[in-house]
Amino acid sequence: MMGPPGSGKGTQGKIVAEALKIPHISTGDIFRQAMSEATPQSEELKALINKGQLVPDSLTNAMVFKRIERSDCIGGYILDGYPRTLSQAEVLDAYLAEKHQNLDYVVMLDVPEETTVDRILNRRFCKSCGGSFNITTNPPKIENICDYCGESLSARDDDNEETVLDRIKVYEKETKPLIEFYESKGIVCSIAGDNSVKEATKEIGKCLGRDI
Ligand code: ADP
Ligand code: ZN
């Protein structure tokens, strides 16, 4: 699942993984979990992520491979937000080849920059159950309270105006070149990510040849 920050990778990744009954592996989620634990590594991660910078490739690759090794990944998995650099993509390719696996599809969510910035600044999450809301397009029933579990909502620490612009720059420079890399392998599905969540999911399903 590829796309700029705020394109809906997390939302779509979760929906598609649930529908296909396979794990949803989000590097952003893995890092946020690691940041919430009091370890020396969590401080390092916070310093990078809250400035909109990428986590080093070696650490990112190691965390993803450790997750893919788990037995629930035998029937497939969805990678969300990974790979994000050409080097990550190359290392992933070599790793999968060794395991006689390969990526079946790369879903690319296309969304204009104005939309992604608006979405990011307006989104709120529930730390307790993972619920996500948008204060303008998908507000919770009670202001700042999660519809699903009643806990309070918050914005991600890296979802502020300054960091968002840095993240978009990093995306343009580091991640966009991956589109060509995967297009040359003929596995890219480009999806219009600025439609409704439902419509985007439907389009993804069509591309994967599955009824989602
Ligand atoms: P978004 O796509 O909205 O930026 P994510 O939750 O996917 O959100 O990622 C949040 C942050 O985690 C990124 O800005 C980056 O610092 C870090 N991160 C996530 N995935 C990777 C990756 N594959 N390589 C390096 N850093 C990553
Ligand atoms: Zn909740």
mmCIF file of C-alpha atoms and ligand atoms in Angstrom:
data_model
loop_
_atom_site.group_PDB
_atom_site.id
_atom_site.type_symbol
_atom_site.label_atom_id
_atom_site.label_comp_id
_atom_site.label_asym_id
_atom_site.label_seq_id
_atom_site.Cartn_x
_atom_site.Cartn_y
_atom_site.Cartn_z
ATOM 1 C CA MET A 1 0.000 0.000 0.000
ATOM 2 C CA MET A 2 1.761 3.144 -1.245
ATOM 3 C CA GLY A 3 0.874 6.808 -1.332
ATOM 4 C CA PRO A 4 1.712 10.179 0.158
ATOM 5 C CA PRO A 5 1.075 10.899 3.847
ATOM 6 C CA GLY A 6 -2.678 11.251 4.333
ATOM 7 C CA SER A 7 -3.583 9.305 1.184
ATOM 8 C CA GLY A 8 -5.473 6.665 3.164
ATOM 9 C CA LYS A 9 -2.896 3.851 3.208
ATOM 10 C CA GLY A 10 -3.673 2.993 6.809
ATOM 11 C CA THR A 11 -7.440 3.116 6.367
ATOM 12 C CA GLN A 12 -7.439 1.044 3.183
ATOM 13 C CA GLY A 13 -4.730 -1.308 4.407
ATOM 14 C CA LYS A 14 -6.791 -2.186 7.462
ATOM 15 C CA ILE A 15 -10.032 -2.700 5.494
ATOM 16 C CA VAL A 16 -8.434 -4.822 2.782
ATOM 17 C CA ALA A 17 -6.466 -6.935 5.271
ATOM 18 C CA GLU A 18 -9.608 -7.636 7.284
ATOM 19 C CA ALA A 19 -11.550 -8.563 4.155
ATOM 20 C CA LEU A 20 -8.813 -10.919 2.927
ATOM 21 C CA LYS A 21 -8.139 -12.227 6.458
ATOM 22 C CA ILE A 22 -4.431 -11.518 6.285
ATOM 23 C CA PRO A 23 -2.249 -9.359 8.577
ATOM 24 C CA HIS A 24 -1.939 -5.621 8.039
ATOM 25 C CA ILE A 25 1.701 -4.665 8.597
ATOM 26 C CA SER A 26 2.093 -0.913 8.958
ATOM 27 C CA THR A 27 5.611 0.364 9.635
ATOM 28 C CA GLY A 28 4.084 3.581 11.007
ATOM 29 C CA ASP A 29 2.026 1.542 13.504
ATOM 30 C CA ILE A 30 5.048 -0.592 14.419
ATOM 31 C CA PHE A 31 7.115 2.541 15.085
ATOM 32 C CA ARG A 32 4.313 4.250 17.055
ATOM 33 C CA GLN A 33 4.048 1.157 19.234
ATOM 34 C CA ALA A 34 7.831 1.167 19.738
ATOM 35 C CA MET A 35 7.738 4.900 20.582
ATOM 36 C CA SER A 36 5.156 4.327 23.285
ATOM 37 C CA GLU A 37 7.527 2.013 25.183
ATOM 38 C CA ALA A 38 10.172 3.529 27.427
ATOM 39 C CA THR A 39 13.350 2.345 25.717
ATOM 40 C CA PRO A 40 16.458 4.168 24.424
ATOM 41 C CA GLN A 41 15.255 3.302 20.916
ATOM 42 C CA SER A 42 11.918 5.042 21.464
ATOM 43 C CA GLU A 43 13.663 8.398 22.019
ATOM 44 C CA GLU A 44 15.611 7.955 18.792
ATOM 45 C CA LEU A 45 12.429 7.125 16.891
ATOM 46 C CA LYS A 46 10.560 10.116 18.342
ATOM 47 C CA ALA A 47 13.343 12.485 17.316
ATOM 48 C CA LEU A 48 13.135 11.301 13.691
ATOM 49 C CA ILE A 49 9.420 10.697 13.241
ATOM 50 C CA ASN A 50 8.227 13.867 14.929
ATOM 51 C CA LYS A 51 10.462 15.842 12.566
ATOM 52 C CA GLY A 52 9.022 14.057 9.538
ATOM 53 C CA GLN A 53 12.239 12.186 8.779
ATOM 54 C CA LEU A 54 12.507 8.537 7.867
ATOM 55 C CA VAL A 55 13.688 5.853 10.234
ATOM 56 C CA PRO A 56 17.000 4.347 8.983
ATOM 57 C CA ASP A 57 16.561 1.621 6.367
ATOM 58 C CA SER A 58 18.447 -1.051 8.315
ATOM 59 C CA LEU A 59 16.228 -0.730 11.396
ATOM 60 C CA THR A 60 13.057 -0.500 9.284
ATOM 61 C CA ASN A 61 13.947 -3.587 7.227
ATOM 62 C CA ALA A 62 14.819 -5.572 10.345
ATOM 63 C CA MET A 63 11.504 -4.724 12.012
ATOM 64 C CA VAL A 64 9.476 -5.642 8.936
ATOM 65 C CA PHE A 65 11.299 -8.932 8.335
ATOM 66 C CA LYS A 66 10.831 -9.921 11.964
ATOM 67 C CA ARG A 67 7.089 -9.360 11.510
ATOM 68 C CA ILE A 68 6.892 -11.234 8.187
ATOM 69 C CA GLU A 69 8.576 -14.248 9.817
ATOM 70 C CA ARG A 70 5.572 -14.770 12.076
ATOM 71 C CA SER A 71 3.365 -17.698 11.213
ATOM 72 C CA ASP A 72 0.245 -15.593 10.533
ATOM 73 C CA CYS A 73 1.964 -14.277 7.380
ATOM 74 C CA ILE A 74 2.098 -17.654 5.652
ATOM 75 C CA GLY A 75 -1.068 -16.945 3.629
ATOM 76 C CA GLY A 76 0.028 -13.441 2.624
ATOM 77 C CA TYR A 77 0.075 -9.991 4.167
ATOM 78 C CA ILE A 78 -0.400 -6.322 3.384
ATOM 79 C CA LEU A 79 2.567 -4.007 3.742
ATOM 80 C CA ASP A 80 1.496 -0.451 4.506
ATOM 81 C CA GLY A 81 4.048 2.362 4.275
ATOM 82 C CA TYR A 82 6.852 -0.017 3.405
ATOM 83 C CA PRO A 83 9.047 0.022 1.377
ATOM 84 C CA ARG A 84 9.519 3.783 1.339
ATOM 85 C CA THR A 85 12.994 4.132 -0.178
ATOM 86 C CA LEU A 86 14.636 2.527 -3.200
ATOM 87 C CA SER A 87 17.101 0.825 -0.889
ATOM 88 C CA GLN A 88 14.271 -0.687 1.203
ATOM 89 C CA ALA A 89 12.615 -1.931 -2.005
ATOM 90 C CA GLU A 90 15.825 -3.569 -3.205
ATOM 91 C CA VAL A 91 16.547 -5.226 0.128
ATOM 92 C CA LEU A 92 12.926 -6.418 0.320
ATOM 93 C CA ASP A 93 13.164 -7.891 -3.181
ATOM 94 C CA ALA A 94 16.286 -9.850 -2.271
ATOM 95 C CA TYR A 95 14.745 -11.003 1.013
ATOM 96 C CA LEU A 96 11.556 -12.219 -0.697
ATOM 97 C CA ALA A 97 13.475 -13.904 -3.526
ATOM 98 C CA GLU A 98 15.410 -15.898 -0.953
ATOM 99 C CA LYS A 99 12.117 -17.058 0.550
ATOM 100 C CA HIS A 100 10.700 -17.800 -2.948
ATOM 101 C CA GLN A 101 8.090 -15.104 -2.459
ATOM 102 C CA ASN A 102 7.310 -11.906 -4.316
ATOM 103 C CA LEU A 103 5.005 -8.911 -4.121
ATOM 104 C CA ASP A 104 1.789 -9.583 -6.053
ATOM 105 C CA TYR A 105 0.562 -5.990 -6.248
ATOM 106 C CA VAL A 106 1.591 -2.494 -5.327
ATOM 107 C CA VAL A 107 -1.486 -0.369 -4.634
ATOM 108 C CA MET A 108 -0.672 3.263 -5.270
ATOM 109 C CA LEU A 109 -3.141 5.756 -3.770
ATOM 110 C CA ASP A 110 -3.159 8.951 -5.815
ATOM 111 C CA VAL A 111 -4.332 12.016 -3.926
ATOM 112 C CA PRO A 112 -3.620 15.695 -4.616
ATOM 113 C CA GLU A 113 -1.423 17.458 -2.068
ATOM 114 C CA GLU A 114 -4.103 19.961 -0.917
ATOM 115 C CA THR A 115 -6.370 17.052 0.016
ATOM 116 C CA THR A 116 -3.704 15.162 1.950
ATOM 117 C CA VAL A 117 -2.635 18.201 4.003
ATOM 118 C CA ASP A 118 -6.262 18.946 4.912
ATOM 119 C CA ARG A 119 -6.916 15.327 5.823
ATOM 120 C CA ILE A 120 -3.827 15.083 8.010
ATOM 121 C CA LEU A 121 -4.527 18.266 9.932
ATOM 122 C CA ASN A 122 -8.153 17.251 10.513
ATOM 123 C CA ARG A 123 -7.638 13.635 11.500
ATOM 124 C CA ARG A 124 -7.971 12.340 15.039
ATOM 125 C CA PHE A 125 -7.236 8.889 16.416
ATOM 126 C CA CYS A 126 -8.263 6.800 19.379
ATOM 127 C CA LYS A 127 -5.169 5.409 21.065
ATOM 128 C CA SER A 128 -7.269 2.826 22.809
ATOM 129 C CA CYS A 129 -9.000 1.018 19.908
ATOM 130 C CA GLY A 130 -7.331 2.510 16.827
ATOM 131 C CA GLY A 131 -10.525 4.203 15.595
ATOM 132 C CA SER A 132 -9.937 7.108 13.210
ATOM 133 C CA PHE A 133 -12.032 10.186 12.510
ATOM 134 C CA ASN A 134 -11.887 13.408 10.543
ATOM 135 C CA ILE A 135 -13.286 16.459 12.309
ATOM 136 C CA THR A 136 -14.804 17.818 9.097
ATOM 137 C CA THR A 137 -15.677 14.839 6.891
ATOM 138 C CA ASN A 138 -16.182 12.031 9.435
ATOM 139 C CA PRO A 139 -16.610 13.562 12.906
ATOM 140 C CA PRO A 140 -17.269 11.482 16.020
ATOM 141 C CA LYS A 141 -20.827 11.695 17.400
ATOM 142 C CA ILE A 142 -19.565 13.461 20.530
ATOM 143 C CA GLU A 143 -16.761 15.967 20.056
ATOM 144 C CA ASN A 144 -13.342 14.430 20.703
ATOM 145 C CA ILE A 145 -14.770 11.117 21.960
ATOM 146 C CA CYS A 146 -14.306 7.802 20.163
ATOM 147 C CA ASP A 147 -17.619 6.402 18.823
ATOM 148 C CA TYR A 148 -16.388 2.837 19.301
ATOM 149 C CA CYS A 149 -14.980 2.808 22.828
ATOM 150 C CA GLY A 150 -15.677 6.183 24.482
ATOM 151 C CA GLU A 151 -12.017 7.122 25.010
ATOM 152 C CA SER A 152 -10.796 10.581 24.052
ATOM 153 C CA LEU A 153 -9.302 11.269 20.628
ATOM 154 C CA SER A 154 -5.997 12.915 19.836
ATOM 155 C CA ALA A 155 -3.964 14.037 16.840
ATOM 156 C CA ARG A 156 -0.735 12.181 16.060
ATOM 157 C CA ASP A 157 2.345 14.077 17.278
ATOM 158 C CA ASP A 158 3.676 14.245 13.710
ATOM 159 C CA ASP A 159 0.379 15.545 12.272
ATOM 160 C CA ASN A 160 1.177 19.252 12.567
ATOM 161 C CA GLU A 161 1.548 21.734 9.735
ATOM 162 C CA GLU A 162 5.335 21.962 9.819
ATOM 163 C CA THR A 163 6.004 18.221 9.954
ATOM 164 C CA VAL A 164 3.408 17.468 7.289
ATOM 165 C CA LEU A 165 5.207 19.610 4.726
ATOM 166 C CA ASP A 166 8.506 17.880 5.571
ATOM 167 C CA ARG A 167 6.877 14.460 5.231
ATOM 168 C CA ILE A 168 5.502 15.394 1.817
ATOM 169 C CA LYS A 169 8.972 16.534 0.700
ATOM 170 C CA VAL A 170 10.500 13.253 1.932
ATOM 171 C CA TYR A 171 7.776 11.344 0.069
ATOM 172 C CA GLU A 172 8.484 13.194 -3.197
ATOM 173 C CA LYS A 173 12.231 12.643 -2.937
ATOM 174 C CA GLU A 174 12.573 9.182 -1.393
ATOM 175 C CA THR A 175 9.364 7.276 -2.088
ATOM 176 C CA LYS A 176 8.047 8.505 -5.461
ATOM 177 C CA PRO A 177 10.927 6.854 -7.377
ATOM 178 C CA LEU A 178 9.523 3.510 -6.202
ATOM 179 C CA ILE A 179 6.528 3.923 -8.511
ATOM 180 C CA GLU A 180 8.795 3.566 -11.539
ATOM 181 C CA PHE A 181 10.682 0.706 -9.891
ATOM 182 C CA TYR A 182 7.466 -1.287 -9.441
ATOM 183 C CA GLU A 183 5.912 -0.125 -12.722
ATOM 184 C CA SER A 184 8.823 -1.758 -14.518
ATOM 185 C CA LYS A 185 7.740 -5.000 -12.847
ATOM 186 C CA GLY A 186 4.141 -4.420 -14.026
ATOM 187 C CA ILE A 187 2.534 -4.773 -10.601
ATOM 188 C CA VAL A 188 1.292 -1.242 -9.866
ATOM 189 C CA CYS A 189 -2.433 -0.502 -9.451
ATOM 190 C CA SER A 190 -3.094 3.230 -9.375
ATOM 191 C CA ILE A 191 -6.180 4.109 -7.367
ATOM 192 C CA ALA A 192 -7.912 7.484 -7.118
ATOM 193 C CA GLY A 193 -7.602 8.043 -3.388
ATOM 194 C CA ASP A 194 -9.614 11.264 -3.247
ATOM 195 C CA ASN A 195 -12.986 9.533 -3.601
ATOM 196 C CA SER A 196 -14.872 8.137 -0.629
ATOM 197 C CA VAL A 197 -13.282 5.409 1.499
ATOM 198 C CA LYS A 198 -15.808 2.908 0.090
ATOM 199 C CA GLU A 199 -15.130 3.792 -3.522
ATOM 200 C CA ALA A 200 -11.371 3.533 -3.060
ATOM 201 C CA THR A 201 -11.777 0.117 -1.390
ATOM 202 C CA LYS A 202 -13.927 -1.062 -4.285
ATOM 203 C CA GLU A 203 -11.339 0.051 -6.812
ATOM 204 C CA ILE A 204 -8.610 -1.755 -4.882
ATOM 205 C CA GLY A 205 -10.720 -4.903 -4.848
ATOM 206 C CA LYS A 206 -11.169 -4.690 -8.625
ATOM 207 C CA CYS A 207 -7.442 -4.353 -9.109
ATOM 208 C CA LEU A 208 -6.698 -7.333 -6.861
ATOM 209 C CA GLY A 209 -9.425 -9.356 -8.577
ATOM 210 C CA ARG A 210 -11.226 -9.808 -5.253
ATOM 211 C CA ASP A 211 -14.689 -8.762 -4.169
ATOM 212 C CA ILE A 212 -14.060 -6.552 -1.147
HETATM 213 P P1 ADP B 1 2.280 8.792 6.890
HETATM 214 O O1 ADP B 1 2.271 7.987 5.642
HETATM 215 O O2 ADP B 1 1.029 9.570 7.090
HETATM 216 O O3 ADP B 1 3.511 9.650 7.038
HETATM 217 P P2 ADP B 1 2.926 6.458 8.594
HETATM 218 O O4 ADP B 1 2.195 6.063 9.817
HETATM 219 O O5 ADP B 1 2.974 5.512 7.457
HETATM 220 O O6 ADP B 1 2.273 7.831 8.175
HETATM 221 O O7 ADP B 1 4.442 6.812 8.997
HETATM 222 C C1 ADP B 1 4.751 7.687 10.044
HETATM 223 C C2 ADP B 1 6.251 7.928 10.126
HETATM 224 O O8 ADP B 1 6.925 6.686 10.447
HETATM 225 C C3 ADP B 1 6.933 8.398 8.846
HETATM 226 O O9 ADP B 1 6.851 9.804 8.691
HETATM 227 C C4 ADP B 1 8.379 7.930 9.071
HETATM 228 O O10 ADP B 1 9.070 8.797 9.963
HETATM 229 C C5 ADP B 1 8.182 6.604 9.787
HETATM 230 N N1 ADP B 1 8.135 5.487 8.811
HETATM 231 C C6 ADP B 1 7.043 4.756 8.474
HETATM 232 N N2 ADP B 1 7.340 3.828 7.538
HETATM 233 C C7 ADP B 1 8.659 3.975 7.266
HETATM 234 C C8 ADP B 1 9.570 3.329 6.374
HETATM 235 N N3 ADP B 1 9.190 2.340 5.556
HETATM 236 N N4 ADP B 1 10.866 3.753 6.374
HETATM 237 C C9 ADP B 1 11.279 4.717 7.190
HETATM 238 N N5 ADP B 1 10.481 5.393 8.043
HETATM 239 C C10 ADP B 1 9.178 5.033 8.081
HETATM 240 ZN ZN ZN B 2 -11.721 3.953 20.555
#
